[in-house]
PDB file of C-alpha atoms in Angstrom:
ATOM      1  CA  UNK H 870     113.925  83.106  95.817  1.00 63.00           C
ATOM      2  CA  UNK H 871     117.281  84.013  94.136  1.00 66.00           C
ATOM      3  CA  UNK H 872     117.796  87.460  92.718  1.00 83.00           C
ATOM      4  CA  UNK H 873     116.430  86.224  89.273  1.00 92.00           C
ATOM      5  CA  UNK H 874     113.992  83.462  89.897  1.00 96.00           C
ATOM      6  CA  UNK H 875     113.423  80.805  87.293  1.00 97.00           C
ATOM      7  CA  UNK H 876     110.114  79.256  86.511  1.00 97.00           C
ATOM      8  CA  UNK H 877     109.419  75.965  84.413  1.00 96.00           C
ATOM      9  CA  UNK H 878     105.910  75.345  83.092  1.00 96.00           C
ATOM     10  CA  UNK H 879     105.201  71.624  82.283  1.00 93.00           C
ATOM     11  CA  UNK H 880     102.326  70.062  80.470  1.00 91.00           C
ATOM     12  CA  UNK H 881     102.343  66.724  78.515  1.00 90.00           C
ATOM     13  CA  UNK H 882     102.568  68.046  75.010  1.00 93.00           C
ATOM     14  CA  UNK H 883     103.807  71.563  75.597  1.00 95.00           C
ATOM     15  CA  UNK H 884     101.637  72.811  72.934  1.00 96.00           C
ATOM     16  CA  UNK H 885      98.976  74.872  74.812  1.00 96.00           C
ATOM     17  CA  UNK H 886      98.674  75.645  78.459  1.00 96.00           C
ATOM     18  CA  UNK H 887     102.440  75.670  79.358  1.00 96.00           C
ATOM     19  CA  UNK H 888     103.320  77.665  76.214  1.00 98.00           C
ATOM     20  CA  UNK H 889     100.663  80.373  76.979  1.00 98.00           C
ATOM     21  CA  UNK H 890     101.950  80.484  80.762  1.00 98.00           C
ATOM     22  CA  UNK H 891     105.497  80.939  79.552  1.00 98.00           C
ATOM     23  CA  UNK H 892     104.494  83.607  76.926  1.00 98.00           C
ATOM     24  CA  UNK H 893     102.522  85.542  79.687  1.00 98.00           C
ATOM     25  CA  UNK H 894     105.285  85.237  82.301  1.00 98.00           C
ATOM     26  CA  UNK H 895     107.899  86.582  79.793  1.00 97.00           C
ATOM     27  CA  UNK H 896     105.493  89.347  78.683  1.00 97.00           C
ATOM     28  CA  UNK H 897     104.438  90.543  82.283  1.00 97.00           C
ATOM     29  CA  UNK H 898     107.828  90.057  84.057  1.00 97.00           C
ATOM     30  CA  UNK H 899     110.119  90.986  81.318  1.00 94.00           C
ATOM     31  CA  UNK H 900     113.739  89.934  82.246  1.00 93.00           C
ATOM     32  CA  UNK H 901     113.102  89.695  85.874  1.00 95.00           C
ATOM     33  CA  UNK H 902     112.224  85.962  85.791  1.00 97.00           C
ATOM     34  CA  UNK H 903     113.822  83.389  83.726  1.00 97.00           C
ATOM     35  CA  UNK H 904     111.114  81.306  81.923  1.00 97.00           C
ATOM     36  CA  UNK H 905     111.085  77.738  80.539  1.00 97.00           C
ATOM     37  CA  UNK H 906     108.515  75.344  79.315  1.00 96.00           C
ATOM     38  CA  UNK H 907     108.512  71.689  78.341  1.00 95.00           C
ATOM     39  CA  UNK H 908     106.472  68.417  78.130  1.00 92.00           C
ATOM     40  CA  UNK H 909     107.023  64.814  78.661  1.00 89.00           C
ATOM     41  CA  UNK H 910     105.584  63.914  75.135  1.00 90.00           C
ATOM     42  CA  UNK H 911     106.001  67.231  73.061  1.00 94.00           C
ATOM     43  CA  UNK H 912     103.679  67.759  70.138  1.00 96.00           C
ATOM     44  CA  UNK H 913     104.802  68.632  66.629  1.00 97.00           C
ATOM     45  CA  UNK H 914     103.671  72.308  66.956  1.00 97.00           C
ATOM     46  CA  UNK H 915     102.007  74.620  69.275  1.00 97.00           C
ATOM     47  CA  UNK H 916      98.295  74.607  69.345  1.00 97.00           C
ATOM     48  CA  UNK H 917      97.075  77.143  66.717  1.00 98.00           C
ATOM     49  CA  UNK H 918      93.994  78.106  68.758  1.00 98.00           C
ATOM     50  CA  UNK H 919      96.489  78.926  71.653  1.00 98.00           C
ATOM     51  CA  UNK H 920      98.647  81.116  69.237  1.00 98.00           C
ATOM     52  CA  UNK H 921      95.598  82.907  68.010  1.00 98.00           C
ATOM     53  CA  UNK H 922      94.295  83.601  71.469  1.00 98.00           C
ATOM     54  CA  UNK H 923      97.537  85.130  72.498  1.00 98.00           C
ATOM     55  CA  UNK H 924      97.812  87.030  69.339  1.00 98.00           C
ATOM     56  CA  UNK H 925      94.529  88.532  70.262  1.00 98.00           C
ATOM     57  CA  UNK H 926      96.238  90.055  73.351  1.00 98.00           C
ATOM     58  CA  UNK H 927      99.336  91.290  71.523  1.00 98.00           C
ATOM     59  CA  UNK H 928     101.671  88.301  72.297  1.00 98.00           C
ATOM     60  CA  UNK H 929     103.152  86.448  69.435  1.00 98.00           C
ATOM     61  CA  UNK H 930     103.928  82.641  70.155  1.00 97.00           C
ATOM     62  CA  UNK H 931     104.021  81.613  66.503  1.00 97.00           C
ATOM     63  CA  UNK H 932     107.790  81.078  66.647  1.00 97.00           C
ATOM     64  CA  UNK H 933     107.580  78.698  69.715  1.00 97.00           C
ATOM     65  CA  UNK H 934     108.086  74.982  69.356  1.00 98.00           C
ATOM     66  CA  UNK H 935     107.313  72.281  71.983  1.00 97.00           C
ATOM     67  CA  UNK H 936     110.287  71.051  73.841  1.00 97.00           C
ATOM     68  CA  UNK H 937     110.976  67.858  75.707  1.00 95.00           C
ATOM     69  CA  UNK H 938     111.099  67.863  79.495  1.00 92.00           C
ATOM     70  CA  UNK H 939     114.564  67.244  80.955  1.00 93.00           C
ATOM     71  CA  UNK H 940     116.023  66.753  84.341  1.00 91.00           C
ATOM     72  CA  UNK H 941     118.340  69.674  83.633  1.00 94.00           C
ATOM     73  CA  UNK H 942     115.405  72.046  83.047  1.00 94.00           C
ATOM     74  CA  UNK H 943     113.962  70.968  86.413  1.00 91.00           C
ATOM     75  CA  UNK H 944     117.084  71.326  88.286  1.00 93.00           C
ATOM     76  CA  UNK H 945     117.794  74.734  86.804  1.00 94.00           C
ATOM     77  CA  UNK H 946     114.369  76.097  87.674  1.00 95.00           C
ATOM     78  CA  UNK H 947     113.243  77.445  91.336  1.00 95.00           C
ATOM     79  CA  UNK H 948     109.463  76.888  90.526  1.00 96.00           C
ATOM     80  CA  UNK H 949     108.191  73.977  88.497  1.00 94.00           C
ATOM     81  CA  UNK H 950     104.463  74.321  87.477  1.00 94.00           C
ATOM     82  CA  UNK H 951     102.421  71.459  86.115  1.00 91.00           C
ATOM     83  CA  UNK H 952      99.361  72.501  84.228  1.00 89.00           C
ATOM     84  CA  UNK H 953      96.625  70.114  85.576  1.00 76.00           C
ATOM     85  CA  UNK H 954      97.530  67.472  83.099  1.00 72.00           C
ATOM     86  CA  UNK H 955      99.140  64.722  85.290  1.00 66.00           C
ATOM     87  CA  UNK H 956     102.617  65.253  84.140  1.00 61.00           C
ATOM     88  CA  UNK H 957     105.265  64.538  86.775  1.00 65.00           C
ATOM     89  CA  UNK H 958     108.355  66.469  87.218  1.00 68.00           C
ATOM     90  CA  UNK H 959     111.459  64.910  88.768  1.00 71.00           C
ATOM     91  CA  UNK H 960     111.562  66.027  92.416  1.00 76.00           C
ATOM     92  CA  UNK H 961     114.594  67.764  93.729  1.00 78.00           C
ATOM     93  CA  UNK H 962     115.117  69.237  97.185  1.00 80.00           C
ATOM     94  CA  UNK H 963     114.710  73.029  97.401  1.00 83.00           C
ATOM     95  CA  UNK H 964     112.337  73.362  94.443  1.00 89.00           C
ATOM     96  CA  UNK H 965     108.896  74.650  94.672  1.00 92.00           C
ATOM     97  CA  UNK H 966     106.276  72.474  92.812  1.00 90.00           C
ATOM     98  CA  UNK H 967     102.811  73.724  92.001  1.00 93.00           C
ATOM     99  CA  UNK H 968      99.950  72.114  89.886  1.00 91.00           C
ATOM    100  CA  UNK H 969      97.613  74.516  88.133  1.00 94.00           C
ATOM    101  CA  UNK H 970      94.425  72.767  87.395  1.00 93.00           C
ATOM    102  CA  UNK H 971      93.308  74.281  84.001  1.00 93.00           C
ATOM    103  CA  UNK H 972      91.319  73.058  81.055  1.00 92.00           C
ATOM    104  CA  UNK H 973      93.037  71.548  78.130  1.00 91.00           C
ATOM    105  CA  UNK H 974      92.818  73.685  75.054  1.00 93.00           C
ATOM    106  CA  UNK H 975      93.623  70.678  72.803  1.00 91.00           C
ATOM    107  CA  UNK H 976      91.231  70.254  70.054  1.00 93.00           C
ATOM    108  CA  UNK H 977      89.226  73.418  71.130  1.00 95.00           C
ATOM    109  CA  UNK H 978      88.657  76.558  69.092  1.00 96.00           C
ATOM    110  CA  UNK H 979      89.763  79.945  70.030  1.00 98.00           C
ATOM    111  CA  UNK H 980      86.522  80.797  71.762  1.00 98.00           C
ATOM    112  CA  UNK H 981      87.210  77.911  74.369  1.00 97.00           C
ATOM    113  CA  UNK H 982      90.928  78.889  74.646  1.00 98.00           C
ATOM    114  CA  UNK H 983      90.240  82.501  75.579  1.00 98.00           C
ATOM    115  CA  UNK H 984      89.039  81.793  79.279  1.00 98.00           C
ATOM    116  CA  UNK H 985      91.964  79.305  79.782  1.00 97.00           C
ATOM    117  CA  UNK H 986      94.266  82.159  78.439  1.00 98.00           C
ATOM    118  CA  UNK H 987      92.768  84.662  80.917  1.00 98.00           C
ATOM    119  CA  UNK H 988      92.989  82.441  83.806  1.00 98.00           C
ATOM    120  CA  UNK H 989      96.636  81.689  83.077  1.00 98.00           C
ATOM    121  CA  UNK H 990      97.214  85.499  82.919  1.00 98.00           C
ATOM    122  CA  UNK H 991      95.740  85.752  86.329  1.00 98.00           C
ATOM    123  CA  UNK H 992      97.699  83.081  87.988  1.00 98.00           C
ATOM    124  CA  UNK H 993     100.936  84.317  86.249  1.00 98.00           C
ATOM    125  CA  UNK H 994     100.344  87.822  87.557  1.00 97.00           C
ATOM    126  CA  UNK H 995      99.926  86.352  91.215  1.00 97.00           C
ATOM    127  CA  UNK H 996     103.109  84.288  90.755  1.00 97.00           C
ATOM    128  CA  UNK H 997     105.058  87.378  89.723  1.00 97.00           C
ATOM    129  CA  UNK H 998     103.797  89.356  92.623  1.00 95.00           C
ATOM    130  CA  UNK H 999     104.915  86.535  94.928  1.00 95.00           C
ATOM    131  CA  UNK H1000     108.446  85.740  93.585  1.00 95.00           C
ATOM    132  CA  UNK H1001     109.617  88.820  91.786  1.00 92.00           C
ATOM    133  CA  UNK H1002     107.559  91.903  92.896  1.00 87.00           C
ATOM    134  CA  UNK H1003     108.425  95.269  91.365  1.00 80.00           C
ATOM    135  CA  UNK H1004     110.642  97.423  93.476  1.00 66.00           C
ATOM    136  CA  UNK H1005     109.073 100.630  94.674  1.00 52.00           C
ATOM    137  CA  UNK H1006     111.012 103.808  94.595  1.00 52.00           C
TER     138      UNK H1006
END
């Protein structure tokens, strides 16, 4: 991994799972990792239940907007993670591709989104430990 690795989270609408994953990564890793998220068919807005579930843990995603997946975003990322939604990223040599099978929060209430949020946090924490571990002094 480069000195400051970059991660791209992808799901079709870029409105739930990928937004929560990006928010967790930014929150937990700070500026140690560059974070992106995008979707092949972005929604008009981020899922309100996902925004509320993240607000419950002190993370504000209310200003986020779904973004379209571009070849440039994939090329600029070291790790590309799809969220179990069948989205396909353009494949470039030297990139790492992962698929996290996660339930879709679309159309779900906040009660159903909480376990998805918590599973994403666990996976993001594992990813950080792998690609940008804290230096010990």
